[in-house]
CSV table of C-alpha atoms and ligand atoms in Angstrom, one decimal:
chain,number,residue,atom,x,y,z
A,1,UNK,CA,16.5,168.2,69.2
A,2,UNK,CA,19.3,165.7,70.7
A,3,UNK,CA,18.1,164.4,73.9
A,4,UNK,CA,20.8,163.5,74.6
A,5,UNK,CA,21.8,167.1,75.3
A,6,UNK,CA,19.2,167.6,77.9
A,7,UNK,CA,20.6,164.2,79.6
A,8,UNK,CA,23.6,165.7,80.8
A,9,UNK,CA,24.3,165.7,84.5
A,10,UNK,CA,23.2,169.0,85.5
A,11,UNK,CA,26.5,169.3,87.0
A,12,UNK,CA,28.2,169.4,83.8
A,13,UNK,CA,25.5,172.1,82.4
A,14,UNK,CA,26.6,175.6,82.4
A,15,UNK,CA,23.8,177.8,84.3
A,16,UNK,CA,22.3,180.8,83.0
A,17,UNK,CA,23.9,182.6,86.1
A,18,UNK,CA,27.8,181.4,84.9
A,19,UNK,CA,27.2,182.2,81.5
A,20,UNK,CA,26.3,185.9,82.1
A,21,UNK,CA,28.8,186.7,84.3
A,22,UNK,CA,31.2,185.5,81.7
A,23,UNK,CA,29.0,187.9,79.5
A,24,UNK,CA,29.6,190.6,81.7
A,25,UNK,CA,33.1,190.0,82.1
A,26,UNK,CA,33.7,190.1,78.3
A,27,UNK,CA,31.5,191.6,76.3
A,28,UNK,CA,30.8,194.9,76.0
A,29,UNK,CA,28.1,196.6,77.6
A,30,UNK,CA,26.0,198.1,75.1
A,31,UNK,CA,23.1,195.9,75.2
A,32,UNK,CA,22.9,195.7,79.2
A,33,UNK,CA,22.7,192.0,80.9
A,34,UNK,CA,21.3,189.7,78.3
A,35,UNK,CA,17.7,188.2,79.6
A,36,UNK,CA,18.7,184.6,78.3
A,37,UNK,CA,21.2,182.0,77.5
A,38,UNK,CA,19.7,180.6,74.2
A,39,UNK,CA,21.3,177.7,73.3
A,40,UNK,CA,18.5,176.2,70.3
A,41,UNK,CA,15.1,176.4,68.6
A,42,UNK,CA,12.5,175.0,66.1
A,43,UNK,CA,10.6,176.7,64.4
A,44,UNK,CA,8.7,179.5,66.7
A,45,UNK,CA,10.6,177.6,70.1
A,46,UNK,CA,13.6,178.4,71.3
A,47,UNK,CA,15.4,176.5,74.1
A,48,UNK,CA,17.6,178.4,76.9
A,49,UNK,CA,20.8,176.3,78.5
A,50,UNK,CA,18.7,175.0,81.7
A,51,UNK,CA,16.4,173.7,79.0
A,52,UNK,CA,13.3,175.9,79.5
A,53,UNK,CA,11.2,176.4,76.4
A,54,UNK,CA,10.0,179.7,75.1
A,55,UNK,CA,7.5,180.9,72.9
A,56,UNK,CA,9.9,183.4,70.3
A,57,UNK,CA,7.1,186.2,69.4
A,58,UNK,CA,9.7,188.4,68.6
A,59,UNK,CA,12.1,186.4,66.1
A,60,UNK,CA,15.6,187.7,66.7
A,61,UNK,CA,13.7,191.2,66.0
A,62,UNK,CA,11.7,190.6,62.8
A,63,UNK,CA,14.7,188.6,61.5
A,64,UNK,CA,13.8,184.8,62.0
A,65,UNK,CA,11.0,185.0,59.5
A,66,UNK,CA,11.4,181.0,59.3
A,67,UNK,CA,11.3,180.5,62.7
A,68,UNK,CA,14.4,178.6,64.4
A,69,UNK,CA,16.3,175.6,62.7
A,70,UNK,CA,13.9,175.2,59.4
A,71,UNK,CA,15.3,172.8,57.3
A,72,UNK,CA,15.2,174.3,53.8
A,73,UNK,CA,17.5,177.5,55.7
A,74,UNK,CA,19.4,174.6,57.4
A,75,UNK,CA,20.1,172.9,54.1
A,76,UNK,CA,20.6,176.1,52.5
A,77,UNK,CA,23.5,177.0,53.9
A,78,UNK,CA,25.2,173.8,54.9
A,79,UNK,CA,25.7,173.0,51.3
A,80,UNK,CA,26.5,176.9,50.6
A,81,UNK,CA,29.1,176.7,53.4
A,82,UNK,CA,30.2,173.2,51.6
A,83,UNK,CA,30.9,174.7,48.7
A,84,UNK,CA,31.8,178.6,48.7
A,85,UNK,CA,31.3,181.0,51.9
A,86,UNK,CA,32.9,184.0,50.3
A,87,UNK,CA,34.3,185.0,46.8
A,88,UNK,CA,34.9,189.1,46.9
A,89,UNK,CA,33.2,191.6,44.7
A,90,UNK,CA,35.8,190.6,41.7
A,91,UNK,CA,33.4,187.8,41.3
A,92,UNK,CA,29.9,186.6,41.3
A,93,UNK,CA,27.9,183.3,41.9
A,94,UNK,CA,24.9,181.6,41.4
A,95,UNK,CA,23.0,182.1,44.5
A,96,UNK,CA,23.9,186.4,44.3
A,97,UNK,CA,22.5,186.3,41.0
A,98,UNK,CA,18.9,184.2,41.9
A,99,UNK,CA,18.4,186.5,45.0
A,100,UNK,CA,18.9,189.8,42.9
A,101,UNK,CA,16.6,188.5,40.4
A,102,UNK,CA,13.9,187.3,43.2
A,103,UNK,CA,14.0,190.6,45.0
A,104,UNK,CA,13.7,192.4,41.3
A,105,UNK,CA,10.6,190.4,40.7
A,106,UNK,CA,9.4,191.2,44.6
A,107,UNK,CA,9.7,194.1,44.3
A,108,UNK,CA,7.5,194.4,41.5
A,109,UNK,CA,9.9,197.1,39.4
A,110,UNK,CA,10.6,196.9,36.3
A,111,UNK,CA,13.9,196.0,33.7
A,112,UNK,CA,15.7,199.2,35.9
A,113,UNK,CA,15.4,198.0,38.9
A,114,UNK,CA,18.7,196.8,40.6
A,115,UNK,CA,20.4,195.3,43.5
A,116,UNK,CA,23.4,196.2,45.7
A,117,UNK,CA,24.1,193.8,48.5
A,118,UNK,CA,25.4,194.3,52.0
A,119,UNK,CA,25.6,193.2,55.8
A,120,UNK,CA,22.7,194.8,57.9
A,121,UNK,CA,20.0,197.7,57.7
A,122,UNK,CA,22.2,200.0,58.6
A,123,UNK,CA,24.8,199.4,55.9
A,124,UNK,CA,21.6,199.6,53.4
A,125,UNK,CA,21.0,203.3,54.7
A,126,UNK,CA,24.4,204.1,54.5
A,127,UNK,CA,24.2,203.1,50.8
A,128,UNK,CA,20.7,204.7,50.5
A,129,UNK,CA,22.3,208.1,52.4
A,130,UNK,CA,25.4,208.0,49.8
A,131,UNK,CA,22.6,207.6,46.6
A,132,UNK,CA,21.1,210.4,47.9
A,133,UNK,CA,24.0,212.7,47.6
A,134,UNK,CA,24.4,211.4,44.2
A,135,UNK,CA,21.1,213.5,43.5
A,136,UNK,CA,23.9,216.4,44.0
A,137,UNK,CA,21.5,218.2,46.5
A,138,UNK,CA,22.6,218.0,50.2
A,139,UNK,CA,19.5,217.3,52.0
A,140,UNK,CA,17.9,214.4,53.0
A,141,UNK,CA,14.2,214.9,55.3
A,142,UNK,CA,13.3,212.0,57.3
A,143,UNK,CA,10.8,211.5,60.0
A,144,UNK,CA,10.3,212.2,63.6
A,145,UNK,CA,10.6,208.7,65.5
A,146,UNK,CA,12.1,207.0,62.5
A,147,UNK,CA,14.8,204.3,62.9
A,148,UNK,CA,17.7,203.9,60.5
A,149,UNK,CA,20.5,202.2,62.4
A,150,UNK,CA,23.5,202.8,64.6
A,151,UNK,CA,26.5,203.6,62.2
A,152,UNK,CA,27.5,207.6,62.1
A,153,UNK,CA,25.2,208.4,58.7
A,154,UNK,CA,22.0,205.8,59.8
A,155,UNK,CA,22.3,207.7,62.7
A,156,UNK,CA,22.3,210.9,61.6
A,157,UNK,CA,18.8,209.8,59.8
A,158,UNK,CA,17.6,208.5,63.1
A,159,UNK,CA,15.2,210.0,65.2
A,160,UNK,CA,16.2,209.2,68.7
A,161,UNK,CA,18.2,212.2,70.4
A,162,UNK,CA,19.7,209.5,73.2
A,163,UNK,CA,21.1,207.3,70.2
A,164,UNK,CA,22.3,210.5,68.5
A,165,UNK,CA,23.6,213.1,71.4
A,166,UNK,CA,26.5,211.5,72.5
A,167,UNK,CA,28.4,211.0,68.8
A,168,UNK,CA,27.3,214.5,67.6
A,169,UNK,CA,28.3,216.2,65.3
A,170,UNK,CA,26.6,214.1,62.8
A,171,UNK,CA,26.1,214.1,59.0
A,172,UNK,CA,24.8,217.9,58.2
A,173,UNK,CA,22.1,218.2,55.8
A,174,UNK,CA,19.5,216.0,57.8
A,175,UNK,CA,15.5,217.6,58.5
A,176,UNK,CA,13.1,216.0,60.2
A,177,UNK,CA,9.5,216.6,60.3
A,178,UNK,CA,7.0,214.8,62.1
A,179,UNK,CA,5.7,211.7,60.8
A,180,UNK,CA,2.2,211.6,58.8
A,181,UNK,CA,2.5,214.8,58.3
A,182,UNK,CA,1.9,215.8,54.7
A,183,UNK,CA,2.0,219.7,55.1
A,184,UNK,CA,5.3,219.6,56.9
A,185,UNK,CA,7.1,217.3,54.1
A,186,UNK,CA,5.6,219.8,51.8
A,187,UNK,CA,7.5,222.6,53.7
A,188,UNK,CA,10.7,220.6,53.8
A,189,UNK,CA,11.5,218.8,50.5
A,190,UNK,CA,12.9,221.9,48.6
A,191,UNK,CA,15.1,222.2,45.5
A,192,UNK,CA,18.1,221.6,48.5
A,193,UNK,CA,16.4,217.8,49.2
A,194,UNK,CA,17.9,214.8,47.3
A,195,UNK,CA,16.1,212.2,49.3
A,196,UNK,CA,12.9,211.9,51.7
A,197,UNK,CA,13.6,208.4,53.7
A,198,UNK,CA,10.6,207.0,55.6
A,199,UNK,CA,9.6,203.2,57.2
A,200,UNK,CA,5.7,202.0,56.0
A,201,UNK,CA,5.5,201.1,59.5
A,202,UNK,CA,8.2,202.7,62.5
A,203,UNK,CA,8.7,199.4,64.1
A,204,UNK,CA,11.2,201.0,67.0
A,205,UNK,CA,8.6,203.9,67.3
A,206,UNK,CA,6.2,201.7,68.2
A,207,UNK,CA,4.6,199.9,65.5
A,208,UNK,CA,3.2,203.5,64.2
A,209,UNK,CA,1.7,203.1,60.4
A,210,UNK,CA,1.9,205.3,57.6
A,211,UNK,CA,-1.6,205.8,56.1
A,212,UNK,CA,-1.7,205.3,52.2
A,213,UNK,CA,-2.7,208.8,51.9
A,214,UNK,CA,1.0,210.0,53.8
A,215,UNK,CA,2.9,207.4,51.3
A,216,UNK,CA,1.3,208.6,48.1
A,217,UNK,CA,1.7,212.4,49.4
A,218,UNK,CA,5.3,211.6,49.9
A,219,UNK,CA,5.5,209.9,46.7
A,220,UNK,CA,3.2,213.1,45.2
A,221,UNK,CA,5.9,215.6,47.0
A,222,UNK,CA,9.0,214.2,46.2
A,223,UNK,CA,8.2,213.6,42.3
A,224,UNK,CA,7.1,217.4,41.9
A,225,UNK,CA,10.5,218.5,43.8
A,226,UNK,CA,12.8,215.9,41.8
A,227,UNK,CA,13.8,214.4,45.1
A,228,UNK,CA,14.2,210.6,45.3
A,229,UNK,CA,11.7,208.8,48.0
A,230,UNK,CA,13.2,205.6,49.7
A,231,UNK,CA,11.6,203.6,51.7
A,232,UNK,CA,13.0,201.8,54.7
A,233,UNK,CA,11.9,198.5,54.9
A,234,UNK,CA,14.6,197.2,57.2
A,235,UNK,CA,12.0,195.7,59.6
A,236,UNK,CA,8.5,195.7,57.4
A,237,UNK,CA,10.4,193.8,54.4
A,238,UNK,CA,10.3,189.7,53.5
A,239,UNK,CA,6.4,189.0,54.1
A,240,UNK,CA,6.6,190.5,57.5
A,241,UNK,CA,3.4,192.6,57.2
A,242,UNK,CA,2.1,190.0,54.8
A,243,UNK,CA,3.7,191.5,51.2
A,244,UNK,CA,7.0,191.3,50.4
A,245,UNK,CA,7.5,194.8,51.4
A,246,UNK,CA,5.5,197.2,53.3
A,247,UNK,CA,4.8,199.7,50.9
A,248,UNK,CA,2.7,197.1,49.0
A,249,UNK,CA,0.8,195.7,52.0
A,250,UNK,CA,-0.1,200.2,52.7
A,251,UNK,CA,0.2,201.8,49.2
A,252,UNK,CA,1.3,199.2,46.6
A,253,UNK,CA,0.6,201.8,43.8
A,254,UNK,CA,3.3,204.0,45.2
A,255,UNK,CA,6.2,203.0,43.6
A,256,UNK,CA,9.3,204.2,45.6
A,257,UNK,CA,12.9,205.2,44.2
A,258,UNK,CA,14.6,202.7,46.2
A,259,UNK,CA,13.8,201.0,49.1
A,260,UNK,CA,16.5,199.1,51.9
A,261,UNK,CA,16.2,195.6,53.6
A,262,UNK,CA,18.1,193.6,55.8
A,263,UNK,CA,16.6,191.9,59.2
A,264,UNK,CA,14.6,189.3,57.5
A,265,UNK,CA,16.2,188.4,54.0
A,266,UNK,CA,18.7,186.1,55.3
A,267,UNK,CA,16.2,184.7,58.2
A,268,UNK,CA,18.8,185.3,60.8
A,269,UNK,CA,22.2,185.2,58.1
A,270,UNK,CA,23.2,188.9,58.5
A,271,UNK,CA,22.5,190.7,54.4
A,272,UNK,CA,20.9,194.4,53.9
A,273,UNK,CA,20.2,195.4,50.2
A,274,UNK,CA,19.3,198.5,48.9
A,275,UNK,CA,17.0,197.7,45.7
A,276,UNK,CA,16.8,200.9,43.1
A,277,UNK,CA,14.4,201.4,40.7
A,278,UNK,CA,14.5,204.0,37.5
A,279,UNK,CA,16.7,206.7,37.3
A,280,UNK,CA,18.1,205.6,40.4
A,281,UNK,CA,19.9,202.4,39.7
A,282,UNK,CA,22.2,204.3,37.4
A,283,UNK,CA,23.2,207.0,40.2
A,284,UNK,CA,25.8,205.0,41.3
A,285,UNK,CA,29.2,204.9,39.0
A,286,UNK,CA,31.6,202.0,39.1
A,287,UNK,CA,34.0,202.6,42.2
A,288,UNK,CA,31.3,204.6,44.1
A,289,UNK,CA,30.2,202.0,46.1
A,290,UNK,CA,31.4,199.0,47.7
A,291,UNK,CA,31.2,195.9,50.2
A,292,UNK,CA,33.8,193.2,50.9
A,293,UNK,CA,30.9,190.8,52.7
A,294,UNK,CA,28.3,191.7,50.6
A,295,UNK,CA,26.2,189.6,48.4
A,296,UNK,CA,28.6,186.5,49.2
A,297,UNK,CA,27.0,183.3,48.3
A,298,UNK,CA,26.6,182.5,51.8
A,299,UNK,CA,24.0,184.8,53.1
A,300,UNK,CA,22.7,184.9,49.6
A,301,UNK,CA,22.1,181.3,49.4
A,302,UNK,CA,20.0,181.9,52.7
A,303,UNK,CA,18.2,185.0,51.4
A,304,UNK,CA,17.2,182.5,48.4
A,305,UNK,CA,15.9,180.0,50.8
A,306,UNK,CA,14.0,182.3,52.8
A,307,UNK,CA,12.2,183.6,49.8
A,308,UNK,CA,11.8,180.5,48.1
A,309,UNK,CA,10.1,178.9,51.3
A,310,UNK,CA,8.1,181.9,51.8
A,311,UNK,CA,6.7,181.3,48.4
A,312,UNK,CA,6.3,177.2,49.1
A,313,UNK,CA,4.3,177.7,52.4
A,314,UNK,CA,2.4,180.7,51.5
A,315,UNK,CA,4.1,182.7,54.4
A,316,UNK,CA,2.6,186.0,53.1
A,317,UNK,CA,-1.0,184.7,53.3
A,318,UNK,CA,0.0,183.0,56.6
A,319,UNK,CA,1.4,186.4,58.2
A,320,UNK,CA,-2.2,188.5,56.7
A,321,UNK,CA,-3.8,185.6,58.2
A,322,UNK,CA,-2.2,185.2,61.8
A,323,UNK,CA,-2.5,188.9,62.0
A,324,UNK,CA,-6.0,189.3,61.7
A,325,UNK,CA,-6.1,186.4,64.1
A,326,UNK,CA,-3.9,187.9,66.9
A,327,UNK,CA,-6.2,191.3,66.8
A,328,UNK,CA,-9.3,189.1,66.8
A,329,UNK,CA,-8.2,187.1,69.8
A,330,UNK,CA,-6.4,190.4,71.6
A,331,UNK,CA,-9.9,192.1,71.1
A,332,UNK,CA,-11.5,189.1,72.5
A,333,UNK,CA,-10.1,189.5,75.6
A,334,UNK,CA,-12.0,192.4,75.9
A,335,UNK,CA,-9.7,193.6,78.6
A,336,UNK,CA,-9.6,197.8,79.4
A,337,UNK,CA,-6.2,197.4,79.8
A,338,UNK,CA,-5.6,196.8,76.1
A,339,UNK,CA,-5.9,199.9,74.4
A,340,UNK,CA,-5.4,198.8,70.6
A,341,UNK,CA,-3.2,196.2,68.4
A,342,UNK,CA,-1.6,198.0,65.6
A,343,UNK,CA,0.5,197.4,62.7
A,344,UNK,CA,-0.2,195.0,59.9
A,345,UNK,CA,0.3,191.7,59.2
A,346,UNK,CA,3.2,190.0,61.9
A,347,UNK,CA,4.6,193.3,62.7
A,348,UNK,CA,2.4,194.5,65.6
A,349,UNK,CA,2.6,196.6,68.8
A,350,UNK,CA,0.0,196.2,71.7
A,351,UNK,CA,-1.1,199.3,73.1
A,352,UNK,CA,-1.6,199.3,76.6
A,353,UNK,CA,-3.4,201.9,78.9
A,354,UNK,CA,-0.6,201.9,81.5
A,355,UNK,CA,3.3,202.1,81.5
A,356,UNK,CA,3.6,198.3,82.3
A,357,UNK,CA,5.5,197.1,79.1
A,358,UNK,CA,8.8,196.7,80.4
A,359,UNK,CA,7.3,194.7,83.5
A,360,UNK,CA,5.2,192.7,81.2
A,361,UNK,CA,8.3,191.7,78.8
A,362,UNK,CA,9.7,190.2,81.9
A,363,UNK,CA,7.0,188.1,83.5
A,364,UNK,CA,6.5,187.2,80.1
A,365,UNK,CA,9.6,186.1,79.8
A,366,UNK,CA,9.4,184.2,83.5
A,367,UNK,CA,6.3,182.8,81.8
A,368,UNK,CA,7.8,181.5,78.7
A,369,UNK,CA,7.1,184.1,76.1
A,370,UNK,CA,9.5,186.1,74.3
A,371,UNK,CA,8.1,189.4,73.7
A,372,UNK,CA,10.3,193.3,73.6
A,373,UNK,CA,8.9,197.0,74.9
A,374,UNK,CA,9.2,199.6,72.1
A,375,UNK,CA,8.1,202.2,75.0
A,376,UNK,CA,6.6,202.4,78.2
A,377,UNK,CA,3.0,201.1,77.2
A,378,UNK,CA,3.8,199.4,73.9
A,379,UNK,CA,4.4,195.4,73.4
A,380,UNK,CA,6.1,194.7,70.2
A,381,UNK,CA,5.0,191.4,68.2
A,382,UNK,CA,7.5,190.0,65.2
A,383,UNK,CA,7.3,186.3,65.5
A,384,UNK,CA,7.9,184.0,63.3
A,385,UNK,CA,6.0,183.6,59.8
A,386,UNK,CA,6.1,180.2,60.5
A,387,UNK,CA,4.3,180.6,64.0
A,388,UNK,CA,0.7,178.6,64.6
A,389,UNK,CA,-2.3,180.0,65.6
A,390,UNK,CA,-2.4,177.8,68.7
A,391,UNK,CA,0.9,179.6,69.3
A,392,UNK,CA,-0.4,182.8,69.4
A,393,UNK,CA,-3.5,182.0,71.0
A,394,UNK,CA,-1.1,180.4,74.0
A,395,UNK,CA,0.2,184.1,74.6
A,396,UNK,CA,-2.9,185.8,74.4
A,397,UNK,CA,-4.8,183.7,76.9
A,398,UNK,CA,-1.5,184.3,79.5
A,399,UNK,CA,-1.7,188.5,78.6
A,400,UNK,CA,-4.2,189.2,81.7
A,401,UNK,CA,-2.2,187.1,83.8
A,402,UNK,CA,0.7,189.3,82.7
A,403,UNK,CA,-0.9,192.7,83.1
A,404,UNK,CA,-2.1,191.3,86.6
A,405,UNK,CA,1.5,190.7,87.5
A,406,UNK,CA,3.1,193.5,86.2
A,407,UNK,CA,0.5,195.8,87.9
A,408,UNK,CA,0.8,193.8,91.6
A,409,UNK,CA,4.6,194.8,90.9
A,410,UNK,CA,4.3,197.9,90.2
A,411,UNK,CA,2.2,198.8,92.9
A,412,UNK,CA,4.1,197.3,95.5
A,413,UNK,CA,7.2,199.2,94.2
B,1,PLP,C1,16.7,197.4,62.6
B,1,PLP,C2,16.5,198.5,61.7
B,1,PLP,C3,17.6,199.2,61.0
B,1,PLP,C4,19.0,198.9,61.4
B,1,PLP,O1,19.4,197.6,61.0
B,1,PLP,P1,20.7,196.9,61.6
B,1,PLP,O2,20.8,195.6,60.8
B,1,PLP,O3,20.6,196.8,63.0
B,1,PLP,O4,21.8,197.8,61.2
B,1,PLP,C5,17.3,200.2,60.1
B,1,PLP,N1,16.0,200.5,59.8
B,1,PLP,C6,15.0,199.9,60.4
B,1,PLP,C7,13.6,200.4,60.0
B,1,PLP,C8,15.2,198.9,61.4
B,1,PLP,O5,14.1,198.4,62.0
């Protein structure tokens, strides 16, 4: 950090309050009043324009899996951006190249297995939605709670009837059927089903696992109907739940068809992929599929770096490990207001017995942590691979002080 920066008169400093009503006043309002002016980070810290420091257990929503400002993503770029930001489709570059071939090798597929770049997780369903319909059967069945993004066919996948409602009519051909529940995909995937499309883990749903038993009945189901399974790994992908992917932290003998990416590949660069395996890499012809944005050596050079550094400082191991950790020390609390920690590795939702998330997110933000609601009594967890143990342990020793503080506030409302 400069010091410099934080010498400023404080005069001179634009105040959170300035800066949001300038938000207000020009942005649009989808995402409600932003809780902070972030102006920097390191690693697992990040920095707010009055220069308070907060804990970032949430990481940009799984994205920051290097934490803030780590200098091999820092380097990364800044020579990417030195040299070429963006080519087009018509041509290709090094750095495209080495993060198709690391995701390959990730992903553990074999010689078939493919890559198509794009710009977020949304864009990688819309590709995943359009591979589906290559299957020439209209149907896709996808699960109650799920989360596939905001554009018009992620959305028809999604789960969420207040995300959905308002831009009706959707995509047709979408079933959903309630999640871990083998008899009712059964039911559904039909000769009419090209595609069933589940997350390992619904992080927006809560942090609600799959079982292995659901994956490998999916995988059971869709192989007997000739439908292709893909997996959404949007948020459970790059060494969040401490394997590249989800799948292979649950199930890793269930080898999907395809499986989609995005939040944590570029550590904060916006790229989605969709990565194919078998039959399914050839589904797409020539023409059938396209992105101006996507795979440019930019983001790509990132994706590299995140995935090169997650191999250099064992970030996989790290995220198993600082899992286990945060459910030891959660548990240790023994407090009756915790119900459970679930999830796996850094992907991890804290169950409590009473409605208090929302209240809890904001004292802990008033308290210096960085934390997000997934519903009314669940605390969602996505820090930084990079995070320390002390870290954690900081938040988890200020939890009781939180509930205290939320539950004073609630009933005095
Ligand atoms: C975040 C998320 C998406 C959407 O990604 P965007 O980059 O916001 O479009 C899709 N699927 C899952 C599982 C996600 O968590």
């Amino acid at each position: 950090m400069n010091p410099a920066d934080h010498d400023a008169p404080a005069s001179t400093m634009p105040t959170h309050g300035d800066l949001t009503q300038r938000y207000g006043a020009s942005l649009m309002g989808v995402f409600g009043a932003p809780g902070l002016v972030l102006e920097r980070g390191e690693g697992a810290v990040v920095r707010d324009v009055e220069g308070r420091e907060y804990l970032d257990l949430l990481a940009g929503i799984a994205v920051n899996v290097l934490g803030h400002a780590h200098p091999a993503l820092v380097a990364a770029v800044s020579e990417q951006a030195a040299k070429l930001i963006h080519v087009s489709n018509f041509f290709t570059t090094r750095p495209q190249i080495e993060l198709a071939e690391r995701l390959v090798a990730a992903s553990g597929g074999d010689a078939d297995t493919r890559v198509f770049f794009c710009n977020s997780g949304a864009e990688a369903n819309e590709a995943a939605f359009k591979l589906a319909r290559r299957t020439a059967r209209p149907g896709v069945v996808v699960a109650d709670g799920g989360f596939h993004g905001r554009t018009l066919g992620a959305l028809s996948l999604t789960s969420k009837q207040a995300y959905r409602e308002p831009f009706e009519p959707l995509v047709p051909g979408v079933t959903r059927v309630p999640y871990h529940d083998v008899e009712a995909l059964r039911a559904a995937v039909d000769d009419t089903v090209g595609a069933v499309i589940l997350e390992p883990i619904q992080g927006e749903a809560g942090v609600i696992e799959a079982s292995p038993e659901y994956l490998r009945a999916a995988r059971e189901v869709t192989r007997e109907r000739g439908a292709l399974l893909i997996i959404d790994e949007v948020q459970t992908g790059v060494a969040r739940t401490g394997e590249w992917f989800g799948f292979q932290t649950i199930a890793p003998e269930v080898m999907p068809d395809a499986i989609t990416l995005a939040k944590g590949l570029g550590g904060g660069v916006p790229i989605g992929a969709l990565v194919t395996f078998g039959a399914a890499s050839t589904m797409f012809e020539a023409g059938q599929h396209g992105s101006t944005f996507g795979g440019n050596p930019l983001a790509c050079a990132a994706g590299v770096a995140v995935m090169r550094t997650i191999e250099d400082e064992r970030l996989r191991e790290q995220a198993r490990r600082l899992g286990e950790h945060l459910v030891a020390a959660v548990e240790n609390l023994d407090d009756e207001r915790v119900v459970t920690v679930r999830g796996r590795g850094l992907l991890r939702g804290i169950v409590l017995r009473d409605p208090l998330a929302q209240r809890v997110v904001v004292r802990a933000r008033e308290a210096g942590f960085i934390i997000n609601a997934t519903g009314p009594d669940v605390i969602r967890l996505a820090p930084p691979l990079v995070i320390t143990g002390e870290q954690i342990d900081t938040f988890v020793a200020a939890l009781p002080g939180l509930l205290d503080a939320a539950e004073t506030e609630e009933n005095a409302s």
